[in-house]
mmCIF file of C-alpha atoms in Angstrom:
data_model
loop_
_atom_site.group_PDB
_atom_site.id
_atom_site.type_symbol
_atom_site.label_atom_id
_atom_site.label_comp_id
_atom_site.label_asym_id
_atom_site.label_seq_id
_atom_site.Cartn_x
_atom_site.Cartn_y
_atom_site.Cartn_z
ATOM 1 C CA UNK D 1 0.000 0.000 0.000
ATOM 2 C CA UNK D 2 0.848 3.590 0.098
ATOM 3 C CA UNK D 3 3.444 4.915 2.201
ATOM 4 C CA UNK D 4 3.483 7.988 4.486
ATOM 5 C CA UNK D 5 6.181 9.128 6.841
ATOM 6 C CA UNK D 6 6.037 11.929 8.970
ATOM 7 C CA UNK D 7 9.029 14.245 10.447
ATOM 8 C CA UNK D 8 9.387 14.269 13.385
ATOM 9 C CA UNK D 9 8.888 11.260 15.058
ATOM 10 C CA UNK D 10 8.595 13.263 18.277
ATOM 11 C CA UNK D 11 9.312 16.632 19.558
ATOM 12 C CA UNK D 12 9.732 18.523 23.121
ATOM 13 C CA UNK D 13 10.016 22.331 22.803
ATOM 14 C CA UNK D 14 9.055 25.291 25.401
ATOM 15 C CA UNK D 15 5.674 27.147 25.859
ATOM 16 C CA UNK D 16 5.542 30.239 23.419
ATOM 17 C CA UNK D 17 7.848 28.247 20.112
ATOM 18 C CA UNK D 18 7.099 27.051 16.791
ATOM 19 C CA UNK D 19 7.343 23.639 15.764
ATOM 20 C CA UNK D 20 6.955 22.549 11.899
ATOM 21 C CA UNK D 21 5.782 19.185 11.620
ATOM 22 C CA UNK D 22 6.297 17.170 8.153
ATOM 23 C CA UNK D 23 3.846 14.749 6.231
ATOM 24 C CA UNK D 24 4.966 13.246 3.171
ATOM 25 C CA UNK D 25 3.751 10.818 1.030
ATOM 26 C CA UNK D 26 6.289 8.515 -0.111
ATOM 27 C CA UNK D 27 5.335 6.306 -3.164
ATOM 28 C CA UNK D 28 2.306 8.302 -4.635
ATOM 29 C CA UNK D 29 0.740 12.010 -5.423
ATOM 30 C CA UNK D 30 -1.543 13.235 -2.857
ATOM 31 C CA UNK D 31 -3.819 16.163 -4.018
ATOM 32 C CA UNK D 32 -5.309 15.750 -0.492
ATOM 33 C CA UNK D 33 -4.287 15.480 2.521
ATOM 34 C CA UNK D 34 -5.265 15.559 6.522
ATOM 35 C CA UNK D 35 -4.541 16.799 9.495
ATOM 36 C CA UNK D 36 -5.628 14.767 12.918
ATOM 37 C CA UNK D 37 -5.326 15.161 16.482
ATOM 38 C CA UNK D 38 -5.619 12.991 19.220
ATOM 39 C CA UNK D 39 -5.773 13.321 22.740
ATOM 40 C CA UNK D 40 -4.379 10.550 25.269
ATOM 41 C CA UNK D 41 -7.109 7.458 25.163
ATOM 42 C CA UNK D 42 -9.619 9.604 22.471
ATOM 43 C CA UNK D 43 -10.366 9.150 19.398
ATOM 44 C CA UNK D 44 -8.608 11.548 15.961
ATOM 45 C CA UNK D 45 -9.981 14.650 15.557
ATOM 46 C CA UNK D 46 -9.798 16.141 11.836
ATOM 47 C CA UNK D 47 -7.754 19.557 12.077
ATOM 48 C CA UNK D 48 -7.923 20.733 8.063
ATOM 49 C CA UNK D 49 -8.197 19.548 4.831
ATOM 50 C CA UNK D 50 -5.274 20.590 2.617
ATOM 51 C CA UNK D 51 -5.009 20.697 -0.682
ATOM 52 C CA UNK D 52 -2.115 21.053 -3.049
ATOM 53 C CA UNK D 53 -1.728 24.690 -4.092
ATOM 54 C CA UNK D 54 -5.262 25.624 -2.388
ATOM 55 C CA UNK D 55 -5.544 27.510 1.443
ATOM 56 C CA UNK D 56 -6.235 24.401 3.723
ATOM 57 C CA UNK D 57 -9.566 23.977 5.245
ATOM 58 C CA UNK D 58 -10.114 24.485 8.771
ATOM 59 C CA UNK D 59 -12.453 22.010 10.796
ATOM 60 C CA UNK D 60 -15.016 24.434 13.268
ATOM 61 C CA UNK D 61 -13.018 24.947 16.427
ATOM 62 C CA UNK D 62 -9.474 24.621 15.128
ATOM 63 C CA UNK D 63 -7.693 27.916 14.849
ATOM 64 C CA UNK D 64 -6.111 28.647 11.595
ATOM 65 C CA UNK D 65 -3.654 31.365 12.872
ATOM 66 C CA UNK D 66 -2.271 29.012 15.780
ATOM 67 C CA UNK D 67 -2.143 25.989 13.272
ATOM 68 C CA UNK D 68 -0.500 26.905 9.787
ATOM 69 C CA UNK D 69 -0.946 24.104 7.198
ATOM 70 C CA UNK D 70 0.939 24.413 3.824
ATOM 71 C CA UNK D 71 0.702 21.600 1.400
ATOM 72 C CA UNK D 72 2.948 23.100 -1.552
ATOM 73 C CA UNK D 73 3.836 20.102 -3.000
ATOM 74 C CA UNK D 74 1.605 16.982 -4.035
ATOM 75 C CA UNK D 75 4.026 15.026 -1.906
ATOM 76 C CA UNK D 76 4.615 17.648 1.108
ATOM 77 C CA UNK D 77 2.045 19.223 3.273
ATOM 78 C CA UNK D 78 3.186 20.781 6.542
ATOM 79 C CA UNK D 79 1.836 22.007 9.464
ATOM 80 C CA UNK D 80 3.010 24.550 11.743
ATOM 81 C CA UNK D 81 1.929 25.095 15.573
ATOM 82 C CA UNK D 82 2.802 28.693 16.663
ATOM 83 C CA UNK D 83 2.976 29.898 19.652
ATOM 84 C CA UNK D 84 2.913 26.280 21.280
ATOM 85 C CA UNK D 85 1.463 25.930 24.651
ATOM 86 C CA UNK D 86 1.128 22.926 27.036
ATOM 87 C CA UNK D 87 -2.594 22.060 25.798
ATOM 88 C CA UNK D 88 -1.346 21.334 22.646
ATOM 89 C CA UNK D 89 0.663 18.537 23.428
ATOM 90 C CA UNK D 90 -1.219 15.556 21.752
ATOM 91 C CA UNK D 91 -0.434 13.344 18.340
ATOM 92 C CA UNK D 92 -0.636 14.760 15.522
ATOM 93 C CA UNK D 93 -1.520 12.582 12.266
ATOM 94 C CA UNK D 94 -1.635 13.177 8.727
ATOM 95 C CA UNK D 95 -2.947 11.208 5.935
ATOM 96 C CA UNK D 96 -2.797 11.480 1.744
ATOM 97 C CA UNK D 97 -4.919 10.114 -0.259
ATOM 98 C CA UNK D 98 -5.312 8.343 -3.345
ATOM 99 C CA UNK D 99 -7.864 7.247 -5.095
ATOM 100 C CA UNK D 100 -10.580 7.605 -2.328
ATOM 101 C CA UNK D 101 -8.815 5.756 0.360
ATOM 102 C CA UNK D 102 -6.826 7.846 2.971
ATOM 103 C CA UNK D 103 -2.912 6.323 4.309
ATOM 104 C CA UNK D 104 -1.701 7.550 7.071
ATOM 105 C CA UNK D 105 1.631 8.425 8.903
ATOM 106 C CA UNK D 106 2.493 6.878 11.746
ATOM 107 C CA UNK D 107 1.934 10.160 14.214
ATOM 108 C CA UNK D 108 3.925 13.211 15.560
ATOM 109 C CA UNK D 109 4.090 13.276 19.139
ATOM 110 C CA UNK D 110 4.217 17.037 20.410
ATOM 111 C CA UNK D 111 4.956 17.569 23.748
ATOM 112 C CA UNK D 112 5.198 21.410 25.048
ATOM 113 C CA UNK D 113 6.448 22.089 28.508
ATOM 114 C CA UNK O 1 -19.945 14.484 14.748
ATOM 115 C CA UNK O 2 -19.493 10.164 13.659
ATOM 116 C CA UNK O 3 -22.045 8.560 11.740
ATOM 117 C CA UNK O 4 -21.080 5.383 13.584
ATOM 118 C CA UNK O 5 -21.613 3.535 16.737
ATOM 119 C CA UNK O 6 -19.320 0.659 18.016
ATOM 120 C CA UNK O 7 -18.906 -1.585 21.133
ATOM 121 C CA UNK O 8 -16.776 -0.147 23.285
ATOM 122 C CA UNK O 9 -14.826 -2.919 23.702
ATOM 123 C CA UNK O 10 -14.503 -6.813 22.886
ATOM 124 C CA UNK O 11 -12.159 -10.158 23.614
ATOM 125 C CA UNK O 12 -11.631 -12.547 21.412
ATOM 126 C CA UNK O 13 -9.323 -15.795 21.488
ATOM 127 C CA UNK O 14 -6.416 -16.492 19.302
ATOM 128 C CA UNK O 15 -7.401 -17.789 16.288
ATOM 129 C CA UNK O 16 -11.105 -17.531 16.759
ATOM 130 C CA UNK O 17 -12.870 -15.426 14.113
ATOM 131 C CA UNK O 18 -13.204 -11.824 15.895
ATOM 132 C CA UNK O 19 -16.436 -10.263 14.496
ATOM 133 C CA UNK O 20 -16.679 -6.343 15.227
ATOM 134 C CA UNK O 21 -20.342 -4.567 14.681
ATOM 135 C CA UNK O 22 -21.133 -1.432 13.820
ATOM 136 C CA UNK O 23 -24.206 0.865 13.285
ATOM 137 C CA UNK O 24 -24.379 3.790 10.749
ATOM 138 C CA UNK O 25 -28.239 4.324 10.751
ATOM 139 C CA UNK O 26 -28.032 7.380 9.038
ATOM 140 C CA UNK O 27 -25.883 6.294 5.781
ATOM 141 C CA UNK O 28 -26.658 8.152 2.692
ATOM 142 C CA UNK O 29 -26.830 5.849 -0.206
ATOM 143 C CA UNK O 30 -23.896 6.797 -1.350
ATOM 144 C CA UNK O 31 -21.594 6.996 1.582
ATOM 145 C CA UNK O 32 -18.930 3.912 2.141
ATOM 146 C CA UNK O 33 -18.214 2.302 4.765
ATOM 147 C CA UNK O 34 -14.410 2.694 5.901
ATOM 148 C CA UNK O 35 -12.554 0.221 8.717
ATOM 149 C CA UNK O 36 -9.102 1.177 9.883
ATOM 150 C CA UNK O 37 -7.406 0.102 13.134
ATOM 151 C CA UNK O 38 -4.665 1.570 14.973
ATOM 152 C CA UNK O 39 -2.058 0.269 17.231
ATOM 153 C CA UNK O 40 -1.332 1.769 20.375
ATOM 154 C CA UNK O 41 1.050 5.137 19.524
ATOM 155 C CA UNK O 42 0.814 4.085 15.166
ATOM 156 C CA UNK O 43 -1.241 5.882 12.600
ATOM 157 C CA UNK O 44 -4.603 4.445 11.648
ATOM 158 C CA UNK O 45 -4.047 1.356 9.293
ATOM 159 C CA UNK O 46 -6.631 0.593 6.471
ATOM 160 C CA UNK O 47 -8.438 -2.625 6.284
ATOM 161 C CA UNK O 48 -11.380 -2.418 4.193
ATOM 162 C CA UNK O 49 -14.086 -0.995 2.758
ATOM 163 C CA UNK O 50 -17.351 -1.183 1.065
ATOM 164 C CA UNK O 51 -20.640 0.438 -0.459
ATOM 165 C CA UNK O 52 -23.381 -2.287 -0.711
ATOM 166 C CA UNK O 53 -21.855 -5.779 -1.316
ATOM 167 C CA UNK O 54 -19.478 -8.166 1.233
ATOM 168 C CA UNK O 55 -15.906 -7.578 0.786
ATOM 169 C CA UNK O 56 -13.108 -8.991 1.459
ATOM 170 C CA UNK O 57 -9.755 -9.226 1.540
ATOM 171 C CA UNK O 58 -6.432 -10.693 2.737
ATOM 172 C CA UNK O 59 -6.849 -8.854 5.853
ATOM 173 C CA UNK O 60 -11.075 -9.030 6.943
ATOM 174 C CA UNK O 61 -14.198 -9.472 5.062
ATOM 175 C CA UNK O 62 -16.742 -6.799 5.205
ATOM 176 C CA UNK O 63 -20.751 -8.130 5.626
ATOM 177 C CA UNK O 64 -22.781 -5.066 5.383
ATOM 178 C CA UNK O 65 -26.780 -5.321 5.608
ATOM 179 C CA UNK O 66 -29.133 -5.523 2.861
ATOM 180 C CA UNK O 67 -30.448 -2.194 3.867
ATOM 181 C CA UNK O 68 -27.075 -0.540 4.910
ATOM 182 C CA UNK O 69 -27.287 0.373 8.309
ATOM 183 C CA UNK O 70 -24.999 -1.963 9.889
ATOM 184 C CA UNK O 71 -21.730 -3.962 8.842
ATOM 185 C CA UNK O 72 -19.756 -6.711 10.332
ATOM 186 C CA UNK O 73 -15.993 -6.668 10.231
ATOM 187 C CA UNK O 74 -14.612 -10.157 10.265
ATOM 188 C CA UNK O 75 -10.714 -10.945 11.337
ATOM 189 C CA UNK O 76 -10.920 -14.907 10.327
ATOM 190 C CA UNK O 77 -8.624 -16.057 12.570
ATOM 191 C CA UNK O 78 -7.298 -13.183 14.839
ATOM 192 C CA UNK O 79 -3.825 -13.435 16.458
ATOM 193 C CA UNK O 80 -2.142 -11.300 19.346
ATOM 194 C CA UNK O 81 -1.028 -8.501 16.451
ATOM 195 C CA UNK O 82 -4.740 -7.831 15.949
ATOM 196 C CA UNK O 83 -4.989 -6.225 19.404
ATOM 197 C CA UNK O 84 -6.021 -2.571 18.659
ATOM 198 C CA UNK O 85 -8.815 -0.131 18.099
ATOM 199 C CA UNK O 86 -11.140 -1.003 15.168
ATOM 200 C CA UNK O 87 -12.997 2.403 13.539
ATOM 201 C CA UNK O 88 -15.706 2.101 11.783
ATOM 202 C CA UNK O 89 -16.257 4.855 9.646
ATOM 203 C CA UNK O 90 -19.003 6.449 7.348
ATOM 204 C CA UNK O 91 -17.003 8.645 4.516
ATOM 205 C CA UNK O 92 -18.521 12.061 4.145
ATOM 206 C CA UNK O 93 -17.961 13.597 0.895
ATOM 207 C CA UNK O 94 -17.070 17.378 0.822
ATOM 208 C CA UNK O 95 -16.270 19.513 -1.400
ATOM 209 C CA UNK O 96 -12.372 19.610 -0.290
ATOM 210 C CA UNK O 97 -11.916 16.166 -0.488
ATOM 211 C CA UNK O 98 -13.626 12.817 1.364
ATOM 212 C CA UNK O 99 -13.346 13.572 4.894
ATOM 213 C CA UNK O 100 -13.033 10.446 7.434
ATOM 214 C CA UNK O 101 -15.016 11.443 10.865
ATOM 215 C CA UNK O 102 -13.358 8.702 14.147
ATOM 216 C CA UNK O 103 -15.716 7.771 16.114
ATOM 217 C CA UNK O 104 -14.732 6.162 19.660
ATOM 218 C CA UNK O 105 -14.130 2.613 17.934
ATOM 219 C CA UNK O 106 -13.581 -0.832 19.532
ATOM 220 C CA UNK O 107 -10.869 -2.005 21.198
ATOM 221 C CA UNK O 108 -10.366 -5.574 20.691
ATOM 222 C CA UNK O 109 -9.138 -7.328 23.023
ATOM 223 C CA UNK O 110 -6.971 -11.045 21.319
ATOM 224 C CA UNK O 111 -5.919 -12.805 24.258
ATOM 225 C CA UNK O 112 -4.015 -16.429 24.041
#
């Protein structure tokens, strides 16, 4: 199947940075791809939608100044936290997809302290 | 909000057949039905999907109801790697692309 990797693995930084988190997708073109969240023992969340070329689109409740997405590339979308704070510690997903069927990454885990 | 509603939880034995359910109600008629599992601390992996007719693959099969408002995912012969949380997921079409809404899913349970 589809392959997508995600850089980093995991990353600690202090309250008040920016972190850039990386999604590729290794072995096909995604015009599409998504953002998740998850919380300790919940389910994902869908951030955004982003397309290649396109302004990503923001789920209700997600801000889109705190969480930059840039998908510039059909093989490259990132996505930026500003301003990181504590609460936003969680694991962050993203998937491409192809032909109607979403692959994912295997997760950033963001811890801010 | 999920179009989906799961068991919270389930046990099966190794190398029993491990039969998830779900209920999607409210299914449009042309909405799929999407199963992925995840591993504790691992993306979401896909297993299968389907519109109207049993599926199935090297992974599961996929029984889904004559009138669409439940499905059955079947793991033939489940082993100790099959211990995760099963989502069961109605795909919403948007206009930005096909949008996959989590619901809680299942955690099965394989034990030896």
């Amino acid at each position: 199947g589809a392959v997508v990797s995600q850089h980093p693995s995991w990353v600690i930084c202090k309250s008040g940075t920016s972190v850039k988190i990386e999604c590729r997708s290794l072995d096909f073109q995604a015009t599409t791809m998504f953002w998740y969240r998850q919380f300790p023992k919940q389910s994902l969340m869908l951030m955004a939608t982003s397309n290649e070329g396109s302004k990503a689109t923001y789920e209700q409740g997600v801000e889109k100044d705190k969480f930059l997405i840039n998908h510039a590339s059909l093989t490259l979308s990132t996505l930026t936290v500003t301003s990181a704070h504590p609460e936003d510690s969680s694991f962050y997903i993203c998937s491409g997809e192809q032909t109607y069927e979403q692959y994912f990454g295997p997760g950033t885990r963001l811890t801010v302290t | 909000d999920a179009k989906t509603t799961q068991p919270p939880s389930m046990d099966c034995a190794e190398g029993r057949a491990a039969n998830l359910p779900c209920n999607h109600s409210t299914i449009s008629g042309n909405e799929y039905v999407y199963w992925y599992r995840q591993i504790h601390s691992q993306g979401p992996q896909y297993i299968i999907h389907g519109l109207k007719n049993n599926e199935t693959n090297e992974m599961a099969s996929l029984i889904i109801t004559e009138d669409r408002k439940s499905s059955t995912l079947i793991l033939p012969h489940a082993t100790l790697r099959d211990t995760a949380v099963y989502y069961c997921i109605v795909r919403v079409v948007g206009e930005y692309g096909n949008k996959l809404v989590f619901g809680a899913g299942t955690i099965l349970r394989v034990k030896s």
